[in-house]
Amino acid sequence: MNLSERLDNPIFRTIQSCASKLNLETYVIGGFVRDLLLNRPSKDIDFVCVGSGIELAKAVSKALNLKKEPVIFKNYGTAMISFKDQEFEFVGARKESYSRESRNPTVENGTLEDDQNRRDFTINALAIGLNNHNYGELIDPFNGVEDLRDHMIRTPLEPGVTFSDDPLRMMRAIRFASQLQFDIDGNTFGGIMDHVDRIEIVSQERITDELNKIILSLLPSYGFKLLFQSGLLKKVFPEMVDLHGVEVIRKKAHKDNFYHTLKVLDNVAEVSNDLWLRWAAILHDIAKPATKRFNDRVGWTFHGHEDKGARMVPHIFRRLKLPLNEHMKFVQKLVRLHLRPIALVKEEVTDSAVRRLLYETGEDVEELMKLCKADITSKDHNRVQKYLNNFARVEEKMIEVEKKDKVRNFQPIVTGELIMETFGVPPSRVVGDIKNEVREAILEGTIKNSEKEAIPFMIGIGERLGLVRIKDIV
Ligand code: CTP
């Protein structure tokens, strides 16, 4: 197969000419070639040459008149240049093997074939010649094109060899299967099952990167089912495996919370590409195993799983090396509040209940509602419709109350500073108590969040508590 027509980025011709001058056999290889054949967009491009990749990168950078020198990673023998928002990585062909106990590979110079041998999957070992004698020619020693056609992930060598070289590849196999909606060849999948323990030598950051890519794929449940079946999920995310299974007591069963969670995740994935909303779906019921009780009268209960789940979020984020910033807070908030809109479904729900939820969710109310709707996983179509209609009513109420009271971006009129100035008190507990009482009254609807109503109310509380007003505010 000759693909020269499809190499439309002018950099390929620049590289051909530099490689020819330096007399270096050069190929474009890996993800770019795979994505070209799949008609998928691909950002970064990898080149391999038989000789020094660093030398080639320097020559290309010069030919392109780039001001910035290539970034060189001497230990790995690679060099990278950035050009027009893309990154191009150059490396010398390698014969590489990783020793069992160390993450650092021993590297020797090799041929193109050696280099293709040590790659992770047949579909990632495809190369295209960039030399005068083979420009555009596809070099496919492991039938990667056939595997692309058959939608198959397969290692080029015995799976044990490929996975021992870099155990992260077990996660990558499942990530590519999930992203591309491919199968994993039986022998390759068996290799993963045999080597799951070796994932322990891989850094958490690399594992979590792959996990996030699985979560961001079109049908993330597929990737998670593969993780589960292979035994990798137990290794990298045991809390999720704990959701699996159904217990039956006196003919009463609860649902399998693992498959329920995956359905919620797929439902969220249909309406949002946001990684953190997807994490909220994964974690919304995470404390169900820990809060599960059986009660003779009502059957299975999971009281407080939303609060306990929210408390588990920071621990899980820390262990998975996910960021401990506002994303974590967002996930935690959604886990904590995911049952609240259901409580607002009742006909006679008061404005104050709606106001409280709006106040607690703030900016994230739409995202919370997406999660709640995704949480409806009943197979009974009529029931689903009924629940959705209920949520539509809750949303109407929210819009109504928000229009009236504007609590979503609630900025209290009565601040701590105002209380301290009014009564001449230092920062202390009483200041917090007054502030909370004013806020409660506003959320209850007893008073409005306006100067006219909130300030006299605050003064009344202070006086009741024996404070003396030293400054007139109104
Ligand atoms: N590779 C490998 N083993 C790894 C990582 C990468 O063999 N553990 C090889 C594969 O040939 C891969 C190439 O290096 O195609 C580039 O790796 P990377 O940029 O991580 O992946 P891509 O295949 O480009 O895919 P994506 O950009 O979607 O991650």
XYZ file of C-alpha atoms and ligand atoms in Angstrom:
503
model
C 0.000 0.000 0.000
C 1.372 3.444 -0.855
C 0.052 6.326 1.192
C 2.151 9.192 -0.191
C -0.988 11.036 -1.369
C -2.295 11.052 2.168
C 0.836 12.529 3.727
C -0.447 16.044 3.212
C 1.503 17.773 5.971
C 4.439 19.522 4.205
C 6.737 18.499 7.066
C 6.932 14.991 5.587
C 8.712 16.290 2.479
C 11.027 18.410 4.632
C 11.919 15.317 6.635
C 12.446 13.286 3.471
C 14.958 15.789 2.210
C 16.822 16.121 5.562
C 16.922 12.337 5.976
C 18.262 11.932 2.464
C 21.041 14.490 3.058
C 22.030 12.774 6.305
C 21.639 9.347 4.742
C 19.292 8.229 7.545
C 16.521 5.666 6.898
C 13.444 7.437 8.294
C 9.836 6.460 8.933
C 6.704 7.951 10.411
C 5.406 5.422 12.912
C 2.857 4.583 15.620
C -0.352 6.422 16.482
C -0.213 8.793 13.500
C -0.215 5.930 10.972
C -2.965 4.106 12.858
C -5.132 7.228 12.984
C -4.439 8.053 9.326
C -5.814 4.650 8.312
C -8.788 5.075 10.634
C -9.438 8.627 9.390
C -9.140 9.913 12.939
C -7.529 13.243 13.722
C -4.103 12.864 15.267
C -2.106 15.564 16.948
C 1.443 14.514 17.613
C 3.586 12.645 15.138
C 6.424 10.198 15.866
C 9.365 9.562 13.562
C 11.936 6.845 13.832
C 15.240 6.663 11.986
C 17.990 4.117 11.818
C 20.666 6.251 13.450
C 20.464 9.422 15.521
C 16.982 10.870 15.947
C 18.536 13.890 17.641
C 20.666 14.698 14.622
C 17.646 14.421 12.339
C 15.523 16.660 14.619
C 18.255 19.337 14.547
C 18.409 19.236 10.753
C 14.601 19.444 10.422
C 14.426 22.308 12.883
C 17.024 24.171 10.835
C 15.240 23.459 7.548
C 12.036 24.866 9.034
C 13.909 27.954 10.323
C 12.639 27.381 13.849
C 13.991 29.780 16.444
C 13.681 27.275 19.257
C 16.181 24.431 19.453
C 14.712 20.903 19.634
C 14.062 19.676 23.178
C 16.438 16.788 23.715
C 15.978 13.879 26.117
C 19.468 12.424 25.991
C 18.685 9.378 28.170
C 16.012 8.218 25.783
C 17.803 9.373 22.625
C 14.767 11.416 21.591
C 14.289 14.976 20.408
C 11.097 16.946 20.038
C 10.216 19.965 17.972
C 7.036 22.026 18.100
C 5.759 23.518 14.879
C 2.351 25.078 14.151
C 0.704 23.730 17.290
C 1.924 20.190 16.716
C 4.677 18.196 18.333
C 7.055 16.042 16.347
C 9.157 13.482 18.129
C 12.277 11.935 16.610
C 13.951 8.830 17.904
C 16.611 6.418 16.729
C 15.332 2.870 16.106
C 15.790 0.826 19.254
C 16.115 -2.655 20.425
C 14.864 -2.380 23.914
C 14.111 -4.564 26.827
C 13.092 -3.722 30.336
C 14.634 -5.665 33.187
C 12.078 -7.310 35.458
C 12.686 -5.244 38.555
C 13.343 -1.864 37.067
C 11.305 0.606 35.140
C 14.358 1.775 33.242
C 14.877 0.131 29.927
C 18.209 -1.020 28.578
C 18.435 0.399 25.104
C 20.539 -0.612 22.148
C 20.502 0.742 18.616
C 18.455 -1.402 16.285
C 16.788 -1.719 12.910
C 13.280 -0.583 11.971
C 12.151 -4.167 12.510
C 13.625 -4.231 16.025
C 11.792 -1.017 16.752
C 8.467 -2.337 15.471
C 8.943 -5.532 17.498
C 9.112 -3.625 20.736
C 5.915 -1.643 20.230
C 2.712 -2.323 22.122
C 0.128 -3.391 19.545
C 0.086 -4.468 15.914
C -2.016 -1.417 15.027
C 0.584 0.836 16.670
C 3.555 -0.809 14.980
C 2.663 0.447 11.493
C 5.278 2.594 9.758
C 5.404 4.603 6.530
C 8.686 5.103 4.672
C 9.920 8.676 4.202
C 12.965 7.856 2.104
C 13.497 8.507 -1.598
C 13.190 4.791 -2.377
C 10.097 4.066 -0.239
C 8.271 7.365 0.308
C 4.672 6.624 1.365
C 5.154 2.851 1.516
C 3.354 1.130 4.387
C 5.480 -1.284 6.410
C 3.257 -3.637 8.323
C 5.113 -6.681 9.623
C 2.393 -7.873 12.032
C -0.726 -7.469 9.893
C -1.784 -4.361 11.734
C -3.952 -3.286 8.789
C -5.883 -6.521 9.051
C -6.337 -5.936 12.786
C -7.557 -2.419 12.066
C -10.063 -3.885 9.643
C -11.112 -6.559 12.163
C -11.235 -4.047 15.013
C -8.744 -6.038 17.027
C -6.136 -5.136 19.649
C -3.260 -7.617 19.567
C 0.333 -7.543 20.750
C 3.001 -8.035 18.054
C 4.982 -10.510 20.178
C 3.864 -13.031 22.797
C 1.675 -10.930 25.145
C 3.832 -11.891 28.130
C 6.885 -10.303 26.478
C 5.091 -7.129 25.406
C 3.392 -6.628 28.789
C 6.521 -7.396 30.804
C 8.401 -4.759 28.800
C 5.914 -2.168 30.051
C 2.962 -3.344 32.169
C 1.127 -0.055 31.499
C 0.374 -1.573 28.102
C -2.277 -3.728 29.789
C -4.183 -0.549 30.619
C -3.422 0.802 27.145
C -4.897 -2.306 25.494
C -8.170 -1.657 27.278
C -7.968 2.078 26.663
C -7.549 1.606 22.894
C -10.327 -1.018 22.870
C -12.604 1.452 24.637
C -11.622 4.504 22.550
C -11.810 2.696 19.220
C -14.563 0.245 20.202
C -12.302 -2.655 19.272
C -12.082 -6.191 20.676
C -9.026 -7.521 22.445
C -7.638 -10.694 20.937
C -8.162 -13.695 23.262
C -4.486 -14.511 23.619
C -3.675 -10.860 24.364
C -6.470 -10.652 26.937
C -5.195 -13.860 28.546
C -1.774 -12.184 28.755
C -3.325 -9.287 30.664
C -5.033 -11.658 33.100
C -1.726 -13.435 33.697
C 0.208 -10.243 34.351
C -2.161 -8.020 36.344
C 0.138 -8.043 39.374
C 2.882 -6.357 37.377
C 0.816 -3.167 37.146
C 2.242 -2.472 40.617
C 5.560 -1.278 39.172
C 3.860 1.404 37.062
C 3.504 4.942 38.381
C 0.032 6.007 39.491
C 0.103 9.041 37.171
C 0.474 6.872 34.076
C -2.264 4.489 35.244
C -4.643 7.351 35.982
C -3.965 8.928 32.560
C -5.175 5.744 30.915
C -8.130 5.466 33.282
C -9.200 9.000 32.381
C -8.958 8.186 28.673
C -11.205 5.163 29.226
C -13.652 7.381 31.115
C -13.654 9.884 28.251
C -14.389 7.296 25.582
C -17.742 7.064 23.812
C -19.055 4.085 25.795
C -16.927 4.049 28.940
C -18.748 1.047 30.459
C -17.101 -1.137 27.826
C -13.614 -0.216 29.045
C -14.636 -0.715 32.677
C -16.086 -4.158 31.958
C -12.766 -5.133 30.367
C -10.869 -3.720 33.352
C -13.131 -5.701 35.655
C -12.937 -8.983 33.753
C -9.164 -8.817 33.388
C -8.621 -8.276 37.126
C -6.989 -4.873 36.564
C -9.862 -2.934 38.149
C -9.381 -4.783 41.432
C -5.750 -3.653 41.342
C -6.191 -0.033 40.382
C -9.628 0.859 41.768
C -10.858 -1.722 44.293
C -13.674 0.491 45.650
C -15.417 0.166 42.326
C -15.146 -3.627 42.363
C -16.771 -3.583 45.818
C -19.919 -2.277 44.118
C -20.221 -5.556 42.242
C -22.594 -8.304 43.279
C -26.109 -8.857 44.513
C -27.042 -10.083 47.954
C -30.353 -11.792 48.608
C -31.967 -12.118 52.045
C -35.432 -13.579 52.399
C -35.991 -13.312 48.692
C -35.165 -9.618 48.740
C -32.315 -8.581 46.467
C -30.704 -5.206 45.850
C -29.504 -4.137 42.436
C -25.944 -4.709 41.307
C -24.422 -1.331 41.974
C -21.441 -1.928 39.694
C -23.559 -2.352 36.579
C -25.902 0.395 37.740
C -22.924 2.765 38.097
C -21.708 1.858 34.616
C -25.127 2.588 33.166
C -25.189 5.970 34.907
C -21.714 6.672 33.524
C -22.820 5.815 29.962
C -25.930 7.955 30.391
C -23.810 10.920 31.518
C -21.384 10.274 28.649
C -24.275 10.682 26.207
C -24.919 14.233 27.349
C -21.504 15.489 28.473
C -17.816 15.169 27.666
C -16.833 16.615 31.008
C -14.349 14.320 32.748
C -15.407 15.477 36.221
C -19.120 14.965 35.679
C -18.192 11.479 34.509
C -16.147 10.981 37.698
C -19.164 12.105 39.715
C -21.202 9.393 37.977
C -18.564 6.793 38.817
C -18.466 7.825 42.469
C -22.103 8.717 43.163
C -22.890 5.380 44.856
C -19.356 4.475 45.924
C -20.337 4.235 49.618
C -23.245 1.865 49.035
C -21.264 -1.228 50.073
C -20.158 0.520 53.282
C -23.660 1.686 54.237
C -25.631 -1.367 53.158
C -28.080 -2.730 55.776
C -30.920 -5.210 55.679
C -34.138 -4.318 57.403
C -36.938 -6.872 57.787
C -39.631 -4.410 56.919
C -38.144 -2.366 54.072
C -35.441 -4.661 52.744
C -32.075 -3.216 51.698
C -31.125 0.334 52.662
C -28.061 2.481 51.975
C -28.754 5.337 54.378
C -26.220 8.130 54.259
C -24.317 6.707 51.284
C -24.268 10.162 49.695
C -22.510 11.784 52.695
C -20.135 8.918 53.277
C -19.434 8.781 49.551
C -18.603 12.490 49.540
C -16.170 11.895 52.409
C -14.505 9.104 50.418
C -13.904 11.332 47.382
C -10.734 13.117 48.639
C -9.148 9.801 49.665
C -9.837 8.257 46.283
C -8.600 11.362 44.449
C -5.421 11.422 46.542
C -4.654 7.772 45.934
C -5.338 8.005 42.201
C -3.283 11.218 42.036
C -6.246 13.101 40.598
C -6.092 16.849 41.273
C -7.120 17.933 44.770
C -8.548 21.212 43.508
C -11.930 22.597 42.492
C -12.544 19.516 40.292
C -12.396 17.326 43.379
C -14.732 19.721 45.206
C -17.171 19.599 42.294
C -17.222 15.786 42.297
C -17.613 15.748 46.054
C -20.491 18.211 45.904
C -22.364 16.220 43.266
C -21.910 12.953 45.171
C -23.211 14.621 48.349
C -26.224 16.203 46.658
C -27.218 13.534 44.148
C -30.366 12.476 46.042
C -31.591 15.955 46.854
C -33.534 16.761 43.658
C -35.529 13.543 44.164
C -36.692 14.910 47.505
C -38.028 17.980 45.673
C -40.297 15.971 43.421
C -43.220 16.014 45.876
C -46.161 18.241 44.918
C -46.153 20.198 48.154
C -42.449 21.034 48.122
C -41.760 24.434 49.636
C -39.845 27.273 48.056
C -37.404 27.131 50.925
C -36.381 23.533 50.102
C -35.747 24.582 46.505
C -33.863 27.678 47.685
C -31.617 25.559 49.898
C -30.659 23.218 47.098
C -29.984 26.137 44.748
C -27.824 27.749 47.411
C -25.847 24.554 48.011
C -25.324 23.692 44.350
C -24.637 27.255 43.189
C -23.159 27.239 39.692
C -23.388 23.467 39.359
C -27.118 22.953 39.359
C -27.351 21.990 35.664
C -24.592 19.432 36.103
C -26.329 17.993 39.175
C -29.552 17.621 37.200
C -27.669 15.825 34.405
C -26.355 13.351 36.974
C -29.795 12.856 38.528
C -31.413 12.148 35.164
C -28.587 9.757 34.285
C -29.223 7.980 37.591
C -32.586 6.744 36.286
C -31.627 3.316 35.011
C -34.951 1.512 35.170
C -35.705 -0.711 32.180
C -39.391 0.168 32.433
C -39.920 2.881 29.850
C -43.060 4.292 31.509
C -41.316 4.561 34.804
C -38.331 6.352 33.246
C -40.718 8.812 31.603
C -42.483 9.431 34.913
C -39.207 10.168 36.717
C -38.033 12.439 33.914
C -41.312 14.368 34.066
C -40.834 14.743 37.812
C -37.380 16.206 37.281
C -38.736 18.544 34.636
C -41.160 19.873 37.270
C -38.316 20.293 39.774
C -36.382 22.258 37.163
C -39.369 24.520 36.578
C -39.613 25.195 40.294
C -35.921 25.971 40.407
C -36.231 28.489 37.592
C -39.190 30.127 39.320
C -37.491 30.415 42.700
C -34.207 31.563 41.190
C -35.965 34.290 39.242
C -37.525 35.545 42.469
C -34.734 35.128 44.980
C -31.452 34.885 43.029
C -29.838 32.464 45.481
C -27.547 30.702 43.023
C -24.851 33.311 43.363
C -25.881 34.215 46.853
C -23.743 37.097 48.166
C -24.789 37.760 51.753
C -25.564 41.362 52.646
C -24.628 40.579 56.225
C -20.939 39.757 56.240
C -18.658 38.945 59.168
C -17.021 42.371 58.839
C -20.370 44.118 59.064
C -21.250 42.232 62.250
C -17.855 43.025 63.837
C -18.124 46.727 62.963
C -21.712 47.025 64.155
C -21.114 45.479 67.571
C -17.396 46.221 67.999
C -16.501 42.547 68.468
C -13.332 40.752 67.312
C -13.473 37.705 65.013
C -15.133 35.118 67.217
C -17.719 32.399 67.328
C -20.590 34.776 67.936
C -19.905 36.436 64.565
C -20.289 33.088 62.804
C -23.450 32.300 64.773
C -25.117 35.571 63.762
C -24.089 35.138 60.136
C -25.542 31.609 60.033
C -28.801 32.679 61.629
C -29.248 35.463 59.064
C -28.464 33.073 56.202
C -30.913 30.476 57.540
C -33.671 33.091 57.752
C -33.030 34.103 54.149
C -33.068 30.496 52.916
C -36.209 29.787 54.941
C -37.816 32.810 53.335
C -38.450 34.625 56.651
C -36.550 37.655 55.361
C -35.152 38.845 52.026
C -31.452 39.130 51.277
C -31.759 42.928 51.136
C -30.264 45.694 53.296
C -33.724 46.717 54.342
C -34.604 43.361 55.861
C -31.313 41.594 56.625
C -29.593 44.364 58.605
C -32.355 45.028 61.156
C -32.683 41.260 61.510
C -28.955 40.994 62.300
C -29.203 43.813 64.854
C -32.103 42.021 66.514
C -30.067 38.810 66.877
C -27.051 40.693 68.284
C -29.144 42.468 70.868
C -30.838 39.242 71.846
C -27.368 37.792 72.463
C -26.486 40.760 74.706
C -24.251 42.644 72.245
C -24.303 46.414 72.165
C -24.555 48.278 68.899
C -21.672 50.744 68.551
C -22.247 51.835 64.982
C -25.387 52.688 63.063
C -25.469 51.017 59.699
C -28.983 51.916 58.611
N 4.185 2.868 22.656
C 4.467 1.594 23.119
N 4.299 1.315 24.439
C 3.886 2.259 25.318
C 3.620 3.550 24.854
C 3.769 3.826 23.507
O 4.826 0.748 22.332
N 3.745 1.951 26.596
C 4.401 3.171 21.216
C 3.228 2.824 20.321
O 3.783 2.429 19.077
C 2.482 4.130 20.159
C 3.623 5.140 20.173
O 4.602 4.577 21.044
O 1.723 4.188 18.985
C 3.210 6.531 20.653
O 2.683 6.445 21.943
P 1.567 7.425 22.498
O 1.830 8.795 21.992
O 1.444 7.195 23.943
O 0.227 6.827 21.891
P -0.443 6.973 20.492
O -0.447 5.607 19.867
O 0.132 8.078 19.688
O -1.954 7.262 20.873
P -2.561 8.484 21.725
O -2.028 9.729 21.141
O -4.023 8.270 21.553
O -2.146 8.227 23.132
